[in-house]
mmCIF file of C-alpha atoms in Angstrom:
data_model
loop_
_atom_site.group_PDB
_atom_site.id
_atom_site.type_symbol
_atom_site.label_atom_id
_atom_site.label_comp_id
_atom_site.label_asym_id
_atom_site.label_seq_id
_atom_site.Cartn_x
_atom_site.Cartn_y
_atom_site.Cartn_z
ATOM 1 C CA MET A 1 2.901 -4.877 16.258
ATOM 2 C CA GLU A 2 0.940 -8.099 16.656
ATOM 3 C CA PRO A 3 -1.167 -9.591 13.845
ATOM 4 C CA ASP A 4 -4.675 -8.198 13.693
ATOM 5 C CA GLU A 5 -6.911 -10.586 15.573
ATOM 6 C CA ARG A 6 -10.065 -8.445 15.408
ATOM 7 C CA PRO A 7 -12.975 -10.127 13.557
ATOM 8 C CA ALA A 8 -13.877 -8.680 10.188
ATOM 9 C CA ALA A 9 -17.440 -7.606 9.509
ATOM 10 C CA ALA A 10 -17.477 -9.123 6.025
ATOM 11 C CA GLU A 11 -18.629 -12.674 5.481
ATOM 12 C CA GLY A 12 -16.888 -15.499 3.619
ATOM 13 C CA GLY A 13 -14.121 -16.277 6.145
ATOM 14 C CA VAL A 14 -12.306 -12.937 5.893
ATOM 15 C CA ALA A 15 -11.865 -13.006 9.691
ATOM 16 C CA ALA A 16 -9.622 -16.016 9.194
ATOM 17 C CA TYR A 17 -7.117 -13.877 7.304
ATOM 18 C CA THR A 18 -4.158 -12.559 9.246
ATOM 19 C CA ILE A 19 -3.158 -8.925 8.738
ATOM 20 C CA ARG A 20 0.552 -8.436 9.525
ATOM 21 C CA SER A 21 3.849 -6.910 8.502
ATOM 22 C CA ILE A 22 6.033 -9.004 6.243
ATOM 23 C CA ARG A 23 9.309 -10.662 7.255
ATOM 24 C CA ALA A 24 12.498 -10.053 5.251
ATOM 25 C CA ASP A 25 12.765 -13.741 4.241
ATOM 26 C CA GLU A 26 9.325 -13.564 2.569
ATOM 27 C CA TRP A 27 10.673 -11.859 -0.543
ATOM 28 C CA PRO A 28 9.421 -14.606 -2.939
ATOM 29 C CA ALA A 29 5.819 -14.007 -1.792
ATOM 30 C CA ALA A 30 6.327 -10.236 -1.953
ATOM 31 C CA LYS A 31 7.685 -10.564 -5.487
ATOM 32 C CA GLU A 32 4.759 -12.832 -6.593
ATOM 33 C CA LEU A 33 2.118 -10.466 -5.190
ATOM 34 C CA ARG A 34 3.771 -7.407 -6.731
ATOM 35 C CA LEU A 35 3.971 -9.019 -10.163
ATOM 36 C CA ALA A 36 0.306 -10.028 -9.877
ATOM 37 C CA ALA A 37 -0.572 -6.396 -8.970
ATOM 38 C CA LEU A 38 1.321 -5.081 -11.972
ATOM 39 C CA GLN A 39 -0.817 -7.275 -14.260
ATOM 40 C CA ASP A 40 -4.077 -5.849 -12.943
ATOM 41 C CA PRO A 41 -6.125 -4.050 -15.629
ATOM 42 C CA VAL A 42 -5.744 -0.711 -13.806
ATOM 43 C CA ALA A 43 -2.042 -1.157 -12.921
ATOM 44 C CA HIS A 44 -1.139 1.677 -15.322
ATOM 45 C CA LEU A 45 -3.249 4.001 -13.134
ATOM 46 C CA ALA A 46 -2.275 2.598 -9.755
ATOM 47 C CA PHE A 47 1.463 1.965 -9.954
ATOM 48 C CA LEU A 48 4.471 3.905 -11.189
ATOM 49 C CA GLU A 49 6.190 0.688 -12.246
ATOM 50 C CA THR A 50 5.442 -1.732 -15.093
ATOM 51 C CA TYR A 51 5.254 -5.537 -15.060
ATOM 52 C CA GLU A 52 7.843 -5.685 -17.863
ATOM 53 C CA ARG A 53 10.375 -3.757 -15.817
ATOM 54 C CA ALA A 54 9.679 -5.535 -12.524
ATOM 55 C CA VAL A 55 9.802 -9.075 -13.893
ATOM 56 C CA GLU A 56 13.359 -8.457 -15.156
ATOM 57 C CA GLN A 57 14.645 -7.525 -11.687
ATOM 58 C CA PRO A 58 17.095 -10.043 -10.097
ATOM 59 C CA ASP A 59 16.291 -11.809 -6.857
ATOM 60 C CA SER A 60 18.663 -9.455 -5.043
ATOM 61 C CA PHE A 61 16.305 -6.584 -5.884
ATOM 62 C CA TRP A 62 13.343 -8.390 -4.312
ATOM 63 C CA ARG A 63 15.338 -9.484 -1.241
ATOM 64 C CA GLU A 64 16.405 -5.853 -0.647
ATOM 65 C CA ARG A 65 12.914 -4.550 -1.266
ATOM 66 C CA ALA A 66 11.343 -6.959 1.261
ATOM 67 C CA ALA A 67 14.078 -6.383 3.874
ATOM 68 C CA GLY A 68 13.545 -2.593 3.583
ATOM 69 C CA ALA A 69 9.823 -2.867 4.408
ATOM 70 C CA ALA A 70 9.789 -5.774 6.863
ATOM 71 C CA GLU A 71 8.707 -5.896 10.499
ATOM 72 C CA GLY A 72 11.110 -3.946 12.682
ATOM 73 C CA VAL A 73 11.898 -1.358 10.011
ATOM 74 C CA LYS A 74 10.837 2.070 11.322
ATOM 75 C CA ASP A 75 10.530 4.145 8.140
ATOM 76 C CA ARG A 76 8.656 1.714 5.863
ATOM 77 C CA GLN A 77 6.320 -1.206 6.352
ATOM 78 C CA GLN A 78 4.679 -3.648 3.948
ATOM 79 C CA VAL A 79 1.439 -5.018 5.396
ATOM 80 C CA VAL A 80 -0.220 -8.132 3.947
ATOM 81 C CA ALA A 81 -3.463 -10.028 4.237
ATOM 82 C CA GLU A 82 -2.491 -13.673 4.608
ATOM 83 C CA ALA A 83 -5.066 -16.436 3.899
ATOM 84 C CA PRO A 84 -5.273 -19.469 6.196
ATOM 85 C CA ASP A 85 -3.373 -21.460 3.532
ATOM 86 C CA GLY A 86 -0.504 -18.906 3.630
ATOM 87 C CA ARG A 87 -1.283 -17.219 0.306
ATOM 88 C CA TRP A 88 -1.115 -13.433 0.282
ATOM 89 C CA ALA A 89 -4.398 -11.868 -0.785
ATOM 90 C CA GLY A 90 -3.406 -8.233 -0.684
ATOM 91 C CA SER A 91 -0.943 -5.644 0.508
ATOM 92 C CA VAL A 92 -0.301 -1.994 1.260
ATOM 93 C CA VAL A 93 3.001 -0.232 1.984
ATOM 94 C CA VAL A 94 3.483 2.643 4.424
ATOM 95 C CA LEU A 95 6.316 5.060 3.734
ATOM 96 C CA VAL A 96 7.290 7.445 6.552
ATOM 97 C CA GLU A 97 8.036 10.940 5.260
ATOM 98 C CA GLU A 98 9.912 13.238 7.582
ATOM 99 C CA ALA A 99 8.953 16.867 8.131
ATOM 100 C CA GLY A 100 11.220 19.066 6.036
ATOM 101 C CA SER A 101 12.018 16.299 3.530
ATOM 102 C CA GLU A 102 11.149 16.451 -0.157
ATOM 103 C CA GLY A 103 7.612 15.228 -0.868
ATOM 104 C CA ALA A 104 6.704 12.324 -3.132
ATOM 105 C CA PHE A 105 5.734 14.678 -6.000
ATOM 106 C CA GLY A 106 7.862 17.681 -5.098
ATOM 107 C CA GLY A 107 7.435 20.313 -2.454
ATOM 108 C CA VAL A 108 8.479 19.925 1.193
ATOM 109 C CA ASN A 109 6.666 17.844 3.766
ATOM 110 C CA LEU A 110 5.372 20.083 6.509
ATOM 111 C CA VAL A 111 4.867 17.309 9.088
ATOM 112 C CA ARG A 112 6.052 13.783 9.744
ATOM 113 C CA GLN A 113 3.516 11.711 7.815
ATOM 114 C CA GLY A 114 2.706 8.236 6.569
ATOM 115 C CA HIS A 115 2.230 7.834 2.843
ATOM 116 C CA LEU A 116 0.232 4.750 1.757
ATOM 117 C CA VAL A 117 1.406 3.276 -1.563
ATOM 118 C CA ALA A 118 1.296 0.004 -3.527
ATOM 119 C CA VAL A 119 -2.293 -0.803 -2.546
ATOM 120 C CA TYR A 120 -3.471 -4.087 -4.039
ATOM 121 C CA VAL A 121 -6.044 -6.792 -3.277
ATOM 122 C CA ARG A 122 -6.381 -9.759 -5.624
ATOM 123 C CA PRO A 123 -9.588 -9.537 -7.754
ATOM 124 C CA GLY A 124 -11.170 -12.608 -6.208
ATOM 125 C CA GLU A 125 -10.721 -11.182 -2.723
ATOM 126 C CA ARG A 126 -12.166 -7.746 -3.339
ATOM 127 C CA GLY A 127 -15.348 -6.488 -1.698
ATOM 128 C CA ARG A 128 -14.932 -8.763 1.368
ATOM 129 C CA GLY A 129 -13.349 -6.289 3.819
ATOM 130 C CA LEU A 130 -9.666 -7.136 3.323
ATOM 131 C CA ALA A 131 -8.753 -3.682 2.016
ATOM 132 C CA GLU A 132 -10.342 -2.097 5.083
ATOM 133 C CA ARG A 133 -8.385 -4.398 7.390
ATOM 134 C CA LEU A 134 -5.116 -3.708 5.561
ATOM 135 C CA PHE A 135 -5.660 0.037 5.772
ATOM 136 C CA ALA A 136 -6.660 -0.102 9.469
ATOM 137 C CA TYR A 137 -3.493 -2.026 10.298
ATOM 138 C CA ALA A 138 -1.303 0.258 8.150
ATOM 139 C CA VAL A 139 -2.752 3.448 9.675
ATOM 140 C CA GLU A 140 -2.376 2.036 13.201
ATOM 141 C CA TRP A 141 1.280 1.118 12.496
ATOM 142 C CA ALA A 142 1.922 4.575 11.050
ATOM 143 C CA ARG A 143 0.463 6.352 14.015
ATOM 144 C CA GLU A 144 1.465 4.093 16.934
ATOM 145 C CA VAL A 145 4.808 2.667 15.793
ATOM 146 C CA ALA A 146 6.115 5.310 13.393
ATOM 147 C CA GLY A 147 4.525 8.230 15.284
ATOM 148 C CA VAL A 148 3.241 10.164 12.252
ATOM 149 C CA GLU A 149 1.006 13.182 12.548
ATOM 150 C CA ARG A 150 -0.807 12.691 9.223
ATOM 151 C CA VAL A 151 -1.591 9.850 6.797
ATOM 152 C CA ARG A 152 -1.924 10.549 3.066
ATOM 153 C CA LEU A 153 -1.992 8.923 -0.321
ATOM 154 C CA PHE A 154 -2.196 9.914 -3.953
ATOM 155 C CA VAL A 155 -4.632 8.517 -6.478
ATOM 156 C CA ASP A 156 -4.685 8.943 -10.245
ATOM 157 C CA GLU A 157 -7.723 11.054 -11.130
ATOM 158 C CA ARG A 158 -8.796 8.316 -13.609
ATOM 159 C CA ASN A 159 -8.894 5.587 -10.952
ATOM 160 C CA GLY A 160 -12.429 5.994 -9.716
ATOM 161 C CA ARG A 161 -12.610 2.576 -8.034
ATOM 162 C CA ALA A 162 -9.646 3.325 -5.810
ATOM 163 C CA GLU A 163 -10.832 6.840 -5.059
ATOM 164 C CA ALA A 164 -14.267 5.573 -3.979
ATOM 165 C CA PHE A 165 -12.647 3.125 -1.523
ATOM 166 C CA TYR A 166 -10.349 5.803 -0.092
ATOM 167 C CA ARG A 167 -13.294 8.092 0.469
ATOM 168 C CA ARG A 168 -15.286 5.350 2.216
ATOM 169 C CA PHE A 169 -12.312 4.727 4.525
ATOM 170 C CA GLY A 170 -12.174 8.399 5.530
ATOM 171 C CA PHE A 171 -9.698 9.995 3.146
ATOM 172 C CA VAL A 172 -10.602 13.399 1.752
ATOM 173 C CA PRO A 173 -9.007 15.385 -1.080
ATOM 174 C CA THR A 174 -6.681 18.175 0.012
ATOM 175 C CA GLY A 175 -6.937 20.041 -3.248
ATOM 176 C CA GLU A 176 -3.244 19.409 -3.955
ATOM 177 C CA SER A 177 -2.253 17.452 -7.062
ATOM 178 C CA ALA A 178 0.756 16.642 -9.183
ATOM 179 C CA PRO A 179 1.300 15.479 -12.772
ATOM 180 C CA VAL A 180 1.426 11.736 -13.214
ATOM 181 C CA PRO A 181 5.021 10.783 -13.947
ATOM 182 C CA GLY A 182 5.307 9.989 -17.638
ATOM 183 C CA ASP A 183 1.837 11.407 -18.358
ATOM 184 C CA PRO A 184 1.780 15.121 -17.596
ATOM 185 C CA GLY A 185 -1.792 15.480 -18.949
ATOM 186 C CA ALA A 186 -3.095 13.385 -15.987
ATOM 187 C CA ARG A 187 -3.038 14.285 -12.296
ATOM 188 C CA GLU A 188 -2.343 12.450 -9.060
ATOM 189 C CA LEU A 189 -4.710 13.797 -6.414
ATOM 190 C CA GLU A 190 -3.590 13.986 -2.752
ATOM 191 C CA PHE A 191 -6.006 12.614 -0.106
ATOM 192 C CA VAL A 192 -5.488 12.817 3.641
ATOM 193 C CA LEU A 193 -7.115 10.710 6.339
ATOM 194 C CA VAL A 194 -9.465 12.537 8.651
ATOM 195 C CA GLY A 195 -10.814 11.059 11.879
ATOM 196 C CA ASN A 196 -10.214 7.416 12.665
#
């Protein structure tokens, strides 16, 4: 899939950002962005990993992680928003879940679907349209390249900011939920994309 060349509606030079899949050799940038995401004030609501655990991982872990989600991989894709200076401003990962396989939080997947995870945009870049461009590219990749029938995600019920964005983009709650790993008193709510 080619980088997104469509102009963004937001102002402030967002159209100059390139939305694209990562390359395997870009693991240092993928590592830096992930560690930044894990230091976000709502990281405990958005990610199932901690900064303390991630920062201890060896470079081989980050190399393997990037290679497993790089361009050309058919079951997983990491999409980034790259600034004109080369700095990554945000990212989302698409996981392809096969029909009949075990779901992310248990159960069995009824259809081949894309599951959006690891959503992050740097604080200084938020509200400018980058998240919309990342999601549009990720959904297009999931449908056109991976051939999924459905696109979903989960959001912690306490993460209102993320939920509001997902709703604006066209995701709606399915009514399904699962306990948050490590915090059974909280729920992860399933949302599915309609339209688009």
